[in-house]
Amino acid sequence: MVLRSTKYNDVYFSADNGLAETQYVFLDGNNVSSAWQEQEQFIIAETGFGTGLNFLATWKLFEETAPAGHRLHFISFEKYPLSKGEIREALSVWNDELGHYINRYLQLYPLRVPGPHTIHLTSQVTLTIWIGDVEDILPQWQNFKVDAWFLDGFTPAKNPEMWTDFLFNHMARLSHSQTTLASFTAAGHVRRGLAAAGFEVTKAKGFGRKRDMIMGRFTGEVKKPLKQPQPSVAIVGSGLAGCALAYIAQVYGIKATIYEAKNTLAAAASGGKTGMINPKLTAKPTPQSDYYTSAYANALRVMQQLQEMYDIDFQQCGSLHLCTDEDKDRRFKGYCDNLGWHNDHIKREEHHLFYPDAACVSPVKLCHAMAEHADIRMNARIENIGLLKEDYIILANGYAVNDFLDTTLPVHSVRGQVSWIKPQGGLKRNICFGGYMTPQNEEGFHVLGASFQPWETNIDVTKEDHIDNLDRYNTATNNALSYNDVVGGWAALRSSSKDRFPIVGHLNQNIYCSVAHGSHGIISSLMAAEIIMAQIMGGPAPASESVLRALSPERFL
């Protein structure tokens, strides 16, 4: 039985043969196997992701027919994302043809939370799913051109809100002189709208029992930007921000060199034994909340990929945020009611808030895993970045970023100390209360933290801060941990900005920065790396324009 949307009372794909329809309408209709022969970076945009069948068929064909070294970026949007179980059941009929692709795709399928989700399935194939409404999403697509459009989704009669001049005009904005389109529908107002937007549209025989379909080409004179040679990047700093940049650079095939002033990776604030993968939300949608939502989902996905190859002490244990006052109760309610998260991923437990997907990981092990394929220069204290020979320079050196800038960014250090706690029976998930306590790590202790001292620069571990960590935990949880439960600790200086939001993006000429990630550096550094590499490569950035503006160094310059 073919999967049907109850909202639109329409099927997700042809009842005759959905895979054959995809091949006939979208792959053959756009002649993609020929089109991507001459284009090293091929971008397909789809309206309506659904089960992902169109993408899976495209991925398979790309692997079979594209020249070695060519890259496919498939971008789609979906307002009502299906669950993994629904997708697996709907696609099970094609396990023989697509089983390998289905399994990998569902393994990395994003959380059902709003925003962009970029998934690097192989070194040549990237999928970005934007979860949300087309009218909110399309204006955010900037600074790239689409090579082929798959006009899919529910029929115009069942979903008229999508098939409008708004869509067609944005398609034209994002197209170049060789851009093609194909669609299963040949509805008159669709053909007329596309023609008015600048597409030459022709009818062709439809698939199966359908009489007609359409194919088209953009008639505008905008040329696709010329492919630039693969750049090289110099990364100053080897903490989470720098190592994340090296990892994403490798995904894009970019040669990355890390310059580290000390003699080891993650020598400063990224050298902790255990850190949390936890979102940072606001009670109503904001660019900050949007950023951390996508960053959280992205980090979980990357950890799943890395743990297949490396020991990073990744535990997907969930995080329970304790409701300690009325203000937190109001905020927790806002998170659940206003942000569009599916209840698979955020739940109230009595008055508290639970993120079942949240996790913890070893930051220092993570840094080593992410930087494995980079050219790492230890004891390389840079005095003048102008002497670096790489095409691009990315400053990922925290509060020392101003050592290389003519103008000053408002970045400062914040001292934090964590306490290592003896095993506490039954603690199997992160407990958050303003501070936090993690489950037992591979070394056999919990991590309890962290102090917040922007006025302090001494990183000696102190008994006073251990006692303060214990007191805050005991007060929030009605426990009675004592100093005798402490088996060690660690302190470092992390970087933060004036507005407590990361500073990410282009500074000037060939210089970028990724700094001030604060207490959410694990999730933020990876998303920042994705954004910067997309900006350097001229591809689709996994963030809205409002998020990019909020992150940009220009807000302070």
C-alpha positions as MATLAB code, in Angstrom:
seq = 'MVLRSTKYNDVYFSADNGLAETQYVFLDGNNVSSAWQEQEQFIIAETGFGTGLNFLATWKLFEETAPAGHRLHFISFEKYPLSKGEIREALSVWNDELGHYINRYLQLYPLRVPGPHTIHLTSQVTLTIWIGDVEDILPQWQNFKVDAWFLDGFTPAKNPEMWTDFLFNHMARLSHSQTTLASFTAAGHVRRGLAAAGFEVTKAKGFGRKRDMIMGRFTGEVKKPLKQPQPSVAIVGSGLAGCALAYIAQVYGIKATIYEAKNTLAAAASGGKTGMINPKLTAKPTPQSDYYTSAYANALRVMQQLQEMYDIDFQQCGSLHLCTDEDKDRRFKGYCDNLGWHNDHIKREEHHLFYPDAACVSPVKLCHAMAEHADIRMNARIENIGLLKEDYIILANGYAVNDFLDTTLPVHSVRGQVSWIKPQGGLKRNICFGGYMTPQNEEGFHVLGASFQPWETNIDVTKEDHIDNLDRYNTATNNALSYNDVVGGWAALRSSSKDRFPIVGHLNQNIYCSVAHGSHGIISSLMAAEIIMAQIMGGPAPASESVLRALSPERFL';
ca = [
       0.000    0.000    0.000;
       1.370    3.421   -1.006;
       1.992    5.924    1.798;
      -0.637    8.687    1.813;
      -0.636   12.070    3.515;
      -3.654   12.472    5.766;
      -3.260   16.265    5.678;
      -3.309   16.549    1.876;
      -5.154   13.299    1.073;
      -2.543   12.530   -1.567;
       0.081    9.852   -2.141;
       3.812   10.429   -1.683;
       4.633    8.707   -4.968;
       2.985    6.835   -7.834;
       0.913    3.824   -6.903;
       2.115    2.206  -10.124;
       5.854    2.353   -9.372;
       7.287    5.320   -7.476;
      10.911    4.547   -8.307;
      10.186    4.190  -12.013;
       8.257    7.474  -11.897;
      11.248    9.241  -10.307;
      13.555    7.902  -12.989;
      11.197    8.851  -15.801;
      10.015   12.276  -14.627;
      12.917   13.789  -12.709;
      16.109   11.993  -13.710;
      15.308   11.569  -17.405;
      13.201   14.737  -17.528;
      16.248   16.776  -16.454;
      18.719   14.524  -18.291;
      20.897   14.669  -15.193;
      23.197   11.757  -16.065;
      24.401   13.785  -19.040;
      24.243   17.213  -17.370;
      26.564   16.378  -14.495;
      29.278   15.021  -16.786;
      30.575   18.533  -17.416;
      29.920   20.083  -14.004;
      32.186   19.221  -11.093;
      29.616   20.563   -8.599;
      26.000   19.737   -9.491;
      23.165   21.190   -7.390;
      19.637   19.804   -7.504;
      16.803   21.537   -5.662;
      13.556   19.736   -4.928;
      10.185   20.980   -3.725;
       8.864   18.460   -1.210;
      11.237   15.862    0.229;
       8.665   13.322    1.399;
      10.203    9.868    1.800;
      13.443   10.873    0.078;
      12.815    8.493   -2.846;
      13.829   11.073   -5.464;
      17.070   11.733   -3.632;
      17.911    8.048   -3.210;
      17.394    7.345   -6.909;
      19.521   10.404   -7.766;
      22.297    9.352   -5.384;
      22.428    5.866   -6.932;
      22.492    7.219  -10.488;
      25.189    9.751   -9.583;
      27.440    7.032   -8.195;
      26.894    4.964  -11.322;
      27.397    7.669  -13.949;
      29.198   10.761  -12.602;
      32.929   11.206  -13.274;
      35.303   10.562  -10.364;
      35.776   13.629   -8.187;
      32.485   15.288   -9.147;
      30.163   16.324   -6.332;
      26.370   16.270   -5.923;
      24.517   18.559   -3.521;
      20.803   17.725   -3.307;
      18.691   20.349   -1.486;
      15.063   19.898   -0.536;
      12.474   21.221    1.887;
       9.784   19.495    3.873;
       7.131   21.061    6.082;
       5.909   17.815    7.651;
       8.857   15.401    7.927;
       8.059   11.724    8.223;
       9.494    9.453   10.901;
      12.259    6.983   10.159;
       9.790    4.133   10.625;
       7.304    5.586    8.150;
      10.037    6.119    5.585;
      11.532    2.658    5.987;
       8.147    1.005    5.582;
       7.242    3.125    2.531;
      10.554    2.390    0.795;
      10.812   -1.295    1.760;
       9.493   -2.399   -1.636;
      12.782   -1.129   -3.176;
      15.180   -2.754   -0.720;
      16.728   -4.831   -3.501;
      17.534   -1.771   -5.635;
      18.156    0.834   -2.923;
      18.725   -1.044    0.329;
      22.301    0.173    0.873;
      21.289    3.780    0.193;
      18.152    3.585    2.350;
      20.077    2.219    5.336;
      22.788    4.878    5.233;
      20.299    7.706    4.672;
      18.084    6.633    7.576;
      21.098    6.127    9.819;
      21.855    9.855    9.384;
      18.270   11.104    8.963;
      17.949   14.403   10.862;
      16.015   15.171   13.984;
      12.564   16.482   13.141;
      13.342   20.039   14.216;
      13.101   23.196   12.060;
      15.907   24.531    9.929;
      18.597   23.230    7.588;
      20.160   19.804    8.061;
      23.247   19.108    5.954;
      24.230   15.445    5.705;
      27.517   14.373    4.094;
      26.609   10.850    3.013;
      29.824   10.229    1.077;
      32.814   12.320    0.050;
      30.923   13.169   -3.151;
      27.256   13.312   -2.092;
      25.675   15.860    0.269;
      21.996   16.130    1.167;
      20.499   19.235    2.781;
      16.934   19.026    4.085;
      15.319   22.279    5.201;
      12.476   21.522    7.602;
       9.847   24.245    7.466;
       7.532   26.160    5.160;
       8.592   26.932    1.602;
       7.688   30.609    1.990;
      10.076   30.913    4.922;
      12.844   28.809    3.395;
      13.244   29.915   -0.222;
      14.194   33.537    0.541;
      17.018   32.150    2.702;
      18.638   30.394   -0.252;
      21.351   32.787   -1.355;
      24.701   32.853   -3.147;
      24.352   29.690   -5.214;
      22.697   28.575   -8.429;
      20.613   25.449   -9.001;
      21.397   23.175  -11.955;
      18.164   21.146  -11.975;
      14.774   21.536  -10.302;
      12.636   18.593   -9.242;
       9.149   20.110   -8.934;
       7.573   17.498   -6.726;
       5.254   17.582   -3.728;
       1.546   17.012   -3.500;
      -0.573   17.933   -6.532;
      -1.510   21.573   -7.115;
      -5.137   20.704   -6.505;
      -4.348   19.293   -3.047;
      -1.569   21.719   -2.051;
      -2.189   25.018   -3.894;
      -0.214   26.996   -1.292;
       3.076   25.737   -2.730;
       2.429   26.041   -6.470;
       2.454   29.831   -6.687;
       4.303   32.695   -8.350;
       6.310   33.004   -5.130;
       7.879   29.616   -5.828;
       8.361   30.224   -9.556;
       9.990   33.633   -9.069;
      12.422   32.297   -6.493;
      13.239   29.426   -8.835;
      14.153   31.990  -11.483;
      16.311   33.931   -8.994;
      18.233   30.768   -8.196;
      18.641   29.542  -11.782;
      21.274   30.076  -14.465;
      21.139   29.878  -18.247;
      21.485   26.073  -18.305;
      19.132   25.259  -15.428;
      16.456   22.657  -16.194;
      13.234   21.603  -14.504;
      10.847   18.685  -14.581;
       7.541   17.932  -12.874;
       4.869   15.253  -12.801;
       2.151   17.927  -13.119;
       1.215   19.773  -16.280;
      -1.459   21.945  -14.643;
      -2.134   25.067  -16.711;
      -1.460   27.619  -13.980;
       1.861   25.920  -13.178;
       2.982   26.123  -16.809;
       1.863   29.736  -17.102;
       3.532   30.716  -13.812;
       6.827   29.133  -14.804;
       6.716   30.780  -18.222;
       6.055   34.187  -16.662;
       9.067   33.669  -14.377;
      11.336   33.038  -17.346;
      11.218   29.297  -18.002;
      10.570   27.706  -21.375;
       8.149   24.880  -20.590;
       7.116   21.954  -22.776;
       4.642   19.159  -22.191;
       5.694   15.540  -22.574;
       4.028   12.161  -22.122;
       3.386   11.537  -18.444;
       4.413    8.504  -16.455;
       2.098    5.499  -16.386;
      -1.532    6.534  -16.443;
      -0.769   10.249  -16.353;
      -1.354   11.936  -19.675;
       1.209   14.747  -19.395;
       4.238   15.969  -17.472;
       6.411   19.031  -18.045;
      10.058   19.753  -18.688;
      11.681   23.141  -18.973;
      14.774   25.303  -19.146;
      15.490   28.751  -17.732;
      15.785   31.389  -20.462;
      17.629   33.997  -18.400;
      21.151   35.038  -19.273;
      22.692   34.608  -15.827;
      25.745   32.401  -16.097;
      26.669   29.776  -13.548;
      29.709   30.957  -11.569;
      32.918   29.435  -12.865;
      34.332   26.572  -10.827;
      37.257   27.814   -8.784;
      40.324   25.653   -8.119;
      40.184   23.782   -4.825;
      41.548   26.263   -2.262;
      43.866   25.645    0.645;
      43.088   26.922    4.150;
      45.261   27.854    7.112;
      43.532   27.300   10.466;
      45.013   29.142   13.438;
      44.173   27.182   16.573;
      43.578   23.488   17.278;
      40.690   23.496   19.710;
      37.187   22.375   18.823;
      36.689   25.291   16.402;
      39.922   24.659   14.527;
      39.612   20.874   14.406;
      35.980   21.100   13.247;
      37.120   23.352   10.401;
      39.776   20.807    9.432;
      37.185   18.015    9.462;
      34.671   19.830    7.261;
      37.473   21.015    4.951;
      38.388   17.385    4.412;
      34.748   16.567    3.584;
      34.903   19.207    0.835;
      38.280   17.984   -0.417;
      40.056   21.147    0.780;
      43.657   20.960    1.977;
      43.749   22.224    5.565;
      46.779   23.121    7.656;
      46.387   23.673   11.403;
      48.839   26.025   13.106;
      48.996   25.387   16.847;
      51.194   27.478   19.145;
      51.495   24.728   21.767;
      52.738   21.164   21.483;
      49.399   19.329   21.486;
      45.911   19.536   20.035;
      43.123   20.892   22.247;
      45.647   22.370   24.650;
      43.235   24.912   26.144;
      39.449   24.982   26.746;
      38.791   22.073   24.342;
      40.892   19.667   26.388;
      38.147   18.477   28.728;
      37.461   14.825   29.482;
      33.683   15.003   28.895;
      31.387   17.631   27.414;
      27.693   17.727   26.649;
      25.885   17.827   23.319;
      22.933   19.917   24.373;
      20.822   22.614   22.659;
      20.565   26.229   23.757;
      17.072   27.525   23.076;
      14.901   30.592   23.563;
      11.198   30.571   24.406;
      10.317   32.022   20.990;
      12.105   31.635   17.631;
      15.199   33.809   17.299;
      18.281   33.578   15.066;
      20.188   32.367   18.115;
      17.725   29.576   18.853;
      17.554   28.653   15.156;
      21.343   28.378   15.028;
      21.640   26.175   18.076;
      18.757   23.965   16.922;
      20.527   23.127   13.659;
      23.908   22.949   15.409;
      22.588   20.433   17.937;
      21.063   18.164   15.292;
      24.183   18.450   13.147;
      26.548   17.600   16.000;
      24.606   14.454   16.879;
      24.789   13.355   13.246;
      28.536   13.987   13.008;
      29.185   12.101   16.261;
      27.319    9.098   14.869;
      29.609    9.145   11.826;
      32.820    9.678   13.791;
      32.112    7.001   16.373;
      32.096    4.439   13.553;
      35.843    5.077   13.099;
      37.151    6.575   16.346;
      36.910    6.216   20.096;
      35.394    9.568   21.096;
      33.563    8.351   24.221;
      30.194    9.247   22.663;
      27.173    8.391   24.816;
      23.684    9.273   23.589;
      22.244    9.361   27.086;
      19.678   12.195   26.993;
      19.642   15.374   29.100;
      17.194   16.171   31.879;
      16.922   19.931   32.564;
      15.592   20.508   36.036;
      12.854   23.073   36.566;
      14.220   24.998   39.515;
      11.933   28.059   39.409;
       8.881   29.565   37.699;
      10.961   31.345   35.069;
      12.408   28.038   33.880;
       8.941   26.516   33.801;
       7.757   29.326   31.482;
      10.819   28.949   29.282;
      10.440   25.172   29.048;
       6.813   25.620   28.029;
       7.892   28.094   25.341;
      10.444   25.653   23.962;
       7.794   22.967   23.587;
       4.994   25.216   22.292;
       6.749   27.729   20.037;
       9.811   26.259   18.365;
       8.293   23.576   16.142;
      10.260   20.644   17.538;
       8.635   17.235   17.085;
       7.803   15.697   20.467;
      10.145   12.810   19.656;
      12.971   15.185   20.525;
      11.696   17.334   23.410;
       9.460   16.226   26.288;
       8.198   17.483   29.633;
       8.781   15.112   32.546;
       6.569   16.559   35.260;
       7.895   20.132   35.437;
      11.299   19.255   34.016;
      12.445   19.144   30.375;
      14.002   16.119   28.692;
      16.001   15.980   25.448;
      16.133   12.236   24.653;
      18.705   12.640   21.849;
      21.226   14.675   23.876;
      24.602   13.157   24.526;
      28.086   13.571   25.891;
      31.475   13.112   24.255;
      35.165   13.579   25.013;
      36.168   16.976   23.538;
      39.860   16.123   23.456;
      39.252   12.785   21.712;
      36.851   14.521   19.357;
      39.505   17.082   18.390;
      42.012   14.343   17.569;
      39.428   12.462   15.481;
      38.357   15.545   13.509;
      41.925   16.643   12.787;
      43.318   13.263   11.788;
      43.650   14.092    8.076;
      44.870   17.669    8.497;
      48.435   18.861    8.149;
      49.147   19.834   11.773;
      52.014   22.169   12.668;
      52.726   22.049   16.396;
      54.722   24.714   18.243;
      53.853   27.021   15.341;
      53.328   30.398   16.944;
      52.093   32.746   14.219;
      53.267   36.339   14.553;
      51.999   37.641   11.209;
      49.179   35.900    9.368;
      50.121   37.839    6.247;
      53.069   35.474    5.862;
      50.844   32.389    5.582;
      50.739   31.025    2.033;
      47.305   29.355    2.040;
      44.450   30.803   -0.031;
      42.258   31.419    3.034;
      43.057   32.024    6.698;
      40.577   31.094    9.424;
      41.164   32.360   12.944;
      39.946   29.770   15.432;
      42.068   30.838   18.372;
      39.406   31.990   20.819;
      39.994   35.146   22.807;
      43.422   35.540   21.131;
      41.701   36.406   17.836;
      42.454   40.100   18.344;
      46.188   39.406   18.153;
      45.753   39.403   14.365;
      43.148   42.120   13.808;
      43.435   45.848   13.237;
      40.007   46.334   14.811;
      39.009   44.726   18.099;
      36.264   42.134   18.442;
      34.572   42.088   21.879;
      35.869   38.636   22.836;
      36.949   37.785   26.359;
      37.938   34.746   28.373;
      35.749   32.992   30.931;
      37.314   30.658   33.465;
      35.471   27.432   34.115;
      36.340   24.587   36.486;
      34.814   21.120   36.486;
      34.951   18.520   39.223;
      35.502   14.817   38.631;
      33.111   12.829   40.805;
      33.212    9.232   42.044;
      30.639    6.880   40.445;
      27.091    7.650   41.579;
      24.797    4.666   41.133;
      21.875    5.168   38.775;
      22.989    8.388   37.071;
      22.587    7.403   33.409;
      21.846   10.763   31.742;
      23.045   14.344   31.825;
      21.476   16.368   34.627;
      21.318   20.133   33.945;
      20.420   22.741   36.553;
      22.375   25.859   35.636;
      25.380   23.581   36.042;
      25.496   19.966   34.891;
      26.534   16.432   35.806;
      27.306   13.824   33.141;
      27.030   10.048   33.350;
      30.176    8.105   34.145;
      32.751    8.389   31.356;
      35.239    5.794   30.089;
      37.693    6.804   32.817;
      35.156    5.946   35.499;
      34.040    9.331   36.825;
      31.244   11.869   36.345;
      31.993   15.431   35.273;
      30.307   18.114   37.387;
      30.531   21.758   36.407;
      31.137   24.312   35.629;
      32.096   27.511   37.360;
      31.627   30.760   35.407;
      34.273   33.357   36.203;
      34.867   35.996   33.503;
      37.015   37.987   35.899;
      39.513   35.174   36.570;
      42.477   34.052   34.416;
      44.204   31.599   36.764;
      43.562   28.010   35.638;
      44.800   26.285   38.787;
      42.181   23.861   40.101;
      40.854   25.065   43.477;
      39.045   23.374   46.356;
      36.791   26.418   46.642;
      35.410   25.886   43.129;
      34.912   22.166   43.761;
      32.828   23.013   46.804;
      30.842   25.596   44.827;
      30.099   23.014   42.095;
      28.992   20.496   44.735;
      26.782   23.020   46.530;
      24.942   24.026   43.357;
      24.350   20.383   42.418;
      23.194   19.395   45.897;
      20.801   22.356   46.109;
      19.218   21.590   42.729;
      18.938   17.815   43.187;
      18.551   17.299   46.966;
      21.760   15.270   47.007;
      24.509   15.309   49.591;
      27.736   14.967   47.635;
      30.792   16.030   49.615;
      34.373   16.974   48.876;
      35.251   13.318   49.537;
      33.406   12.441   46.312;
      35.808   14.569   44.243;
      38.604   12.578   42.572;
      40.098   15.405   40.525;
      39.235   18.321   38.308;
      40.233   20.572   35.452;
      40.035   24.294   34.695;
      40.455   26.297   31.495;
      39.588   29.594   29.846;
      36.931   29.443   27.152;
      36.095   32.386   24.918;
      32.844   34.336   24.817;
      31.590   37.436   23.035;
      29.929   40.581   24.309;
      26.485   39.269   23.334;
      27.281   35.633   24.254;
      26.821   34.449   20.670;
      29.580   33.017   18.466;
      31.431   35.196   15.960;
      31.546   33.314   12.677;
      32.173   34.346    9.092;
      34.126   36.649    6.840;
      36.351   39.312    8.385;
      38.186   40.895    5.460;
      39.906   39.907    2.233;
      40.723   36.186    2.618;
      40.320   36.025    6.397;
      37.478   34.333    8.309;
      36.952   33.595   11.979;
      35.236   31.022   14.187;
      35.503   32.133   17.810;
      33.549   32.815   21.018;
      31.647   29.523   21.086;
      31.361   29.658   24.864;
      29.847   26.754   26.767;
      28.284   25.160   23.671;
      31.495   24.812   21.703;
      30.993   21.165   20.745;
      27.818   21.817   18.771;
      28.579   25.374   17.691;
      32.069   24.757   16.311;
      30.853   22.113   13.870;
      28.019   24.248   12.535;
      30.364   27.224   12.229;
      32.758   25.073   10.205;
      29.960   24.057    7.824;
      28.989   27.703    7.338;
      32.511   28.967    6.698;
      33.386   26.179    4.250;
      30.155   26.816    2.323;
      31.029   30.529    2.157;
      34.533   29.775    0.902;
      33.299   27.249   -1.679;
      30.386   29.407   -2.839;
      27.804   26.720   -2.100;
      24.545   26.576   -0.144;
      25.111   27.643    3.456;
      23.312   25.573    6.126;
      21.849   28.644    7.808;
      19.270   31.326    7.174;
      20.254   34.867    6.268;
      19.108   36.060    9.695;
      21.357   33.502   11.396;
      24.324   34.445    9.195;
      23.824   38.129   10.068;
      23.573   37.342   13.775;
      26.829   35.353   13.646;
      28.752   37.734   11.419;
      31.730   39.692   12.791;
      30.186   42.716   11.044;
      27.777   43.154   13.957;
      30.724   44.480   15.952;
      32.743   46.204   13.202;
];
